[in-house]
Amino acid sequence: MTDNKYPSETFCLLPWVHLSTRPDGSMRVCCTANASSVGPTNDKEHGGQVGILKTDDGKPNNLNVSDFETAWNSNYMKNVRKQMLAGEKPPSCLKCYKEEAAGHRSKRQWETHYWSQRVDLEKILADTKEDGEVPPNLAYIDLRFGTKCQLACVMCSPHDSSGWIKDYKAIFPAVQNESLKEIMQWQDKGSTNGSSYNWHKQNPTFWKQFYDQMPSMQQIYFAGGESLIIEEHYEILEHAIKMGYAKNLELRYNSNGVEWRDDLFDLWREFKLVRFHYSIDSIKEMNDYIRYPSKWSRQEEVFHLLDTETSDNVEVTIACAVQALNVYYLPDFIQWKLEQGFKKVNMWPFGAGGISQHFVYWPAHLNVKSLPADFKAKCRAKYESWYPWWEANWELGIPSWHKDKVDYNQWRSAEYGIKRLDGILSFMESEDWSQRLPEMKEFLSLCDKQRGISFEKTFPDMKDIFQ
């Protein structure tokens, strides 16, 4: 990051304005920090739970046994801030630095750019004490209220989705690969060191501190489990409206969009801005496989509801989790999206009018780096042969209110268009994790057997990757 308004090349604003929760009540530097320890093997260079805030005795700082204000200026958080100010790279944040080195625009970069336009950076830095302590003023919080979810996505687990529990109980005892067995551990059922998937229930300290912060809060981010079926999510919206905070508050979601309460769209109208990231990872039967047991007919219906029935303060983007199973098919997904004639779904500037993407890091065998070299080359060839189609049809992603304000050169140079796809390819090619292919093969085979689905039939272009 070269902007000289930032104090160092490694600086990220999030540790000064943000905290993130896990479904079990653990707190994180941000929602992707714990991906920084994922690699070609299960060895953890910087410890087993990088990114999870720790108490001084090394245990996870969990909202069941701790609180926001204590965690905010814990030694862990203060050290992260000090390292960034000194131009060092905190272990919690290596995931972003590695993406950037591979030519991919990271969460650190876009979040820092976003929040530097919304907070007083000079004051924040001036208020930072020498030991890294800062006033406990959260601008942005990521809330994950347990694991309640209807889906059992192939890249998910019981740690994040209750929908996975039934299949997990059938699949895990049959696992033979030792690395896969280690990755799939869930013996503690989310109860390590006082954690609980019900951390938000009967927790008056959390709710008091949270609502005390709300008057100055700018954004609340809801994610998995599935927030749209969790009652506390609706209680927060109703409280914000009742207290008059909604008009100054942004809501942000990652959601499967399978179902929601009837009055959701009416509640959204009361807020300053709603940014709904619709979690869809491919099209048709490929999405059904990845986001099992979703049905494409319902997902298509939801696309059109979000596109036509939501108010003008609602932005809708596609949150595509890029992984081994869908990376080859991203051009097909983008082309499908552009041909739908949507009015607002992922229109310019979001994804340059295509789709928005982020990487799957866990389970590691589904990370794109785990693919064999010949298939990575096949992906690159497909992307590069498809780029001319997007270049010829780029205006399909420009909404009516941006017509004549965006020219081809501006579109072509956008960070989240073809540049983003090039970054995905470079990131995929930057390391060889193909030693994880045996665990990928076994995992998919066990899922297929349990679920009555077929990897080879669903993804025919990938059927030879294990040979």
Short mmCIF file of N, CA, C and O in Angstrom, two decimals, residues 95 99-100 102-110 320 322 327 330 334 351-352 355-359 383 387 390 411-428:
data_model
loop_
_atom_site.label_atom_id
_atom_site.label_comp_id
_atom_site.label_asym_id
_atom_site.label_seq_id
_atom_site.Cartn_x
_atom_site.Cartn_y
_atom_site.Cartn_z
N LYS A 95 -2.22 -13.47 5.30
CA LYS A 95 -3.11 -13.83 4.19
C LYS A 95 -3.23 -12.68 3.20
O LYS A 95 -3.11 -12.86 1.99
N GLU A 99 -1.71 -12.33 -0.74
CA GLU A 99 -2.56 -12.04 -1.89
C GLU A 99 -2.02 -10.86 -2.68
O GLU A 99 -1.98 -10.88 -3.92
N GLU A 100 -1.60 -9.84 -1.97
CA GLU A 100 -1.07 -8.64 -2.64
C GLU A 100 0.20 -8.97 -3.43
O GLU A 100 0.40 -8.47 -4.55
N ALA A 102 0.85 -11.59 -4.87
CA ALA A 102 0.47 -12.33 -6.07
C ALA A 102 -0.33 -11.48 -7.05
O ALA A 102 -0.85 -11.99 -8.05
N GLY A 103 -0.47 -10.18 -6.75
CA GLY A 103 -1.18 -9.29 -7.66
C GLY A 103 -2.67 -9.22 -7.45
O GLY A 103 -3.40 -8.75 -8.33
N HIS A 104 -3.14 -9.67 -6.29
CA HIS A 104 -4.57 -9.69 -5.99
C HIS A 104 -4.87 -8.59 -4.97
O HIS A 104 -4.18 -8.46 -3.97
N ARG A 105 -5.90 -7.79 -5.21
CA ARG A 105 -6.27 -6.74 -4.27
C ARG A 105 -6.89 -7.37 -3.03
O ARG A 105 -7.90 -8.07 -3.10
N SER A 106 -6.31 -7.11 -1.88
CA SER A 106 -6.67 -7.81 -0.65
C SER A 106 -7.74 -7.07 0.15
O SER A 106 -8.02 -5.89 -0.09
N LYS A 107 -8.26 -7.76 1.14
CA LYS A 107 -9.21 -7.15 2.07
C LYS A 107 -8.55 -5.97 2.80
O LYS A 107 -9.18 -4.94 3.02
N ARG A 108 -7.30 -6.13 3.18
CA ARG A 108 -6.58 -5.04 3.83
C ARG A 108 -6.62 -3.77 2.98
O ARG A 108 -6.88 -2.67 3.49
N GLN A 109 -6.39 -3.92 1.70
CA GLN A 109 -6.34 -2.77 0.82
C GLN A 109 -7.71 -2.12 0.64
O GLN A 109 -7.85 -0.90 0.77
N TRP A 110 -8.72 -2.93 0.34
CA TRP A 110 -10.01 -2.29 0.06
C TRP A 110 -10.70 -1.80 1.33
O TRP A 110 -11.36 -0.75 1.32
N CYS A 320 -18.96 -14.41 -4.39
CA CYS A 320 -18.52 -15.71 -4.90
C CYS A 320 -17.25 -16.14 -4.17
O CYS A 320 -16.24 -15.44 -4.21
N VAL A 322 -14.26 -18.12 -4.22
CA VAL A 322 -13.46 -18.77 -5.26
C VAL A 322 -12.66 -19.92 -4.66
O VAL A 322 -11.91 -19.73 -3.70
N VAL A 327 -13.24 -22.28 -9.78
CA VAL A 327 -12.35 -21.30 -10.39
C VAL A 327 -12.34 -21.42 -11.91
O VAL A 327 -12.30 -20.41 -12.63
N LEU A 330 -15.53 -19.57 -13.48
CA LEU A 330 -15.87 -18.17 -13.21
C LEU A 330 -16.27 -17.40 -14.47
O LEU A 330 -17.22 -16.61 -14.43
N ILE A 334 -19.74 -15.24 -14.74
CA ILE A 334 -19.80 -13.82 -15.07
C ILE A 334 -20.64 -13.59 -16.32
O ILE A 334 -21.48 -12.67 -16.37
N GLY A 351 -17.40 -5.26 -8.85
CA GLY A 351 -16.90 -6.32 -9.73
C GLY A 351 -16.79 -5.89 -11.17
O GLY A 351 -16.83 -6.73 -12.08
N ALA A 352 -16.65 -4.57 -11.39
CA ALA A 352 -16.62 -4.00 -12.74
C ALA A 352 -17.85 -4.43 -13.55
O ALA A 352 -17.81 -4.53 -14.77
N ILE A 355 -18.94 -10.11 -11.27
CA ILE A 355 -19.28 -10.64 -9.95
C ILE A 355 -18.14 -10.28 -8.99
O ILE A 355 -17.02 -10.01 -9.42
N SER A 356 -18.44 -10.28 -7.71
CA SER A 356 -17.42 -10.02 -6.70
C SER A 356 -16.92 -11.36 -6.15
O SER A 356 -17.68 -12.32 -6.06
N GLN A 357 -15.64 -11.40 -5.79
CA GLN A 357 -15.04 -12.68 -5.39
C GLN A 357 -14.15 -12.53 -4.16
O GLN A 357 -13.58 -11.47 -3.92
N HIS A 358 -14.03 -13.62 -3.44
CA HIS A 358 -13.04 -13.75 -2.37
C HIS A 358 -12.61 -15.21 -2.35
O HIS A 358 -13.30 -16.09 -2.85
N PHE A 359 -11.46 -15.48 -1.75
CA PHE A 359 -10.90 -16.83 -1.79
C PHE A 359 -11.38 -17.70 -0.62
O PHE A 359 -11.56 -17.22 0.50
N TYR A 383 -9.61 -18.43 -19.28
CA TYR A 383 -9.83 -17.02 -18.96
C TYR A 383 -9.39 -16.13 -20.12
O TYR A 383 -10.12 -15.23 -20.55
N TYR A 387 -11.70 -13.47 -22.24
CA TYR A 387 -11.62 -12.02 -22.02
C TYR A 387 -12.19 -11.20 -23.19
O TYR A 387 -12.88 -10.19 -22.96
N TRP A 390 -15.89 -10.52 -22.79
CA TRP A 390 -16.26 -9.50 -21.81
C TRP A 390 -15.89 -8.10 -22.32
O TRP A 390 -16.63 -7.14 -22.14
N TRP A 411 -13.36 1.18 -17.59
CA TRP A 411 -13.81 -0.17 -17.24
C TRP A 411 -12.66 -1.17 -17.31
O TRP A 411 -12.47 -1.97 -16.39
N ARG A 412 -11.88 -1.10 -18.37
CA ARG A 412 -10.84 -2.11 -18.59
C ARG A 412 -9.74 -2.04 -17.53
O ARG A 412 -9.11 -3.06 -17.21
N SER A 413 -9.53 -0.87 -16.96
CA SER A 413 -8.47 -0.72 -15.96
C SER A 413 -8.98 -0.88 -14.53
O SER A 413 -8.21 -0.75 -13.58
N ALA A 414 -10.26 -1.20 -14.36
CA ALA A 414 -10.84 -1.32 -13.03
C ALA A 414 -10.18 -2.46 -12.24
O ALA A 414 -9.86 -3.52 -12.79
N GLU A 415 -10.00 -2.24 -10.95
CA GLU A 415 -9.34 -3.22 -10.09
C GLU A 415 -10.11 -4.53 -10.00
O GLU A 415 -9.53 -5.59 -9.78
N TYR A 416 -11.44 -4.48 -10.14
CA TYR A 416 -12.25 -5.67 -9.87
C TYR A 416 -12.83 -6.32 -11.12
O TYR A 416 -13.74 -7.13 -11.04
N GLY A 417 -12.30 -5.99 -12.28
CA GLY A 417 -12.74 -6.62 -13.50
C GLY A 417 -11.74 -7.67 -13.96
O GLY A 417 -11.41 -8.61 -13.23
N ILE A 418 -11.23 -7.50 -15.17
CA ILE A 418 -10.26 -8.45 -15.70
C ILE A 418 -8.99 -8.46 -14.87
O ILE A 418 -8.35 -9.51 -14.70
N LYS A 419 -8.63 -7.32 -14.30
CA LYS A 419 -7.47 -7.30 -13.40
C LYS A 419 -7.67 -8.26 -12.23
O LYS A 419 -6.73 -8.92 -11.78
N ARG A 420 -8.88 -8.29 -11.72
CA ARG A 420 -9.19 -9.18 -10.60
C ARG A 420 -9.03 -10.64 -11.01
O ARG A 420 -8.49 -11.46 -10.28
N LEU A 421 -9.52 -10.97 -12.20
CA LEU A 421 -9.39 -12.34 -12.68
C LEU A 421 -7.92 -12.70 -12.90
O LEU A 421 -7.49 -13.82 -12.58
N ASP A 422 -7.15 -11.76 -13.43
CA ASP A 422 -5.71 -12.01 -13.56
C ASP A 422 -5.07 -12.24 -12.20
O ASP A 422 -4.18 -13.09 -12.05
N GLY A 423 -5.53 -11.49 -11.20
CA GLY A 423 -5.02 -11.67 -9.84
C GLY A 423 -5.36 -13.04 -9.28
O GLY A 423 -4.56 -13.65 -8.56
N ILE A 424 -6.56 -13.52 -9.59
CA ILE A 424 -6.95 -14.87 -9.15
C ILE A 424 -6.02 -15.91 -9.75
O ILE A 424 -5.55 -16.83 -9.06
N LEU A 425 -5.75 -15.78 -11.04
CA LEU A 425 -4.85 -16.72 -11.70
C LEU A 425 -3.45 -16.66 -11.09
O LEU A 425 -2.83 -17.70 -10.82
N SER A 426 -2.95 -15.46 -10.87
CA SER A 426 -1.60 -15.31 -10.31
C SER A 426 -1.52 -15.88 -8.91
O SER A 426 -0.53 -16.54 -8.54
N PHE A 427 -2.56 -15.64 -8.12
CA PHE A 427 -2.60 -16.19 -6.76
C PHE A 427 -2.62 -17.71 -6.81
O PHE A 427 -1.88 -18.38 -6.08
N MET A 428 -3.44 -18.27 -7.67
CA MET A 428 -3.53 -19.73 -7.81
C MET A 428 -2.19 -20.33 -8.20
O MET A 428 -1.80 -21.41 -7.71
#
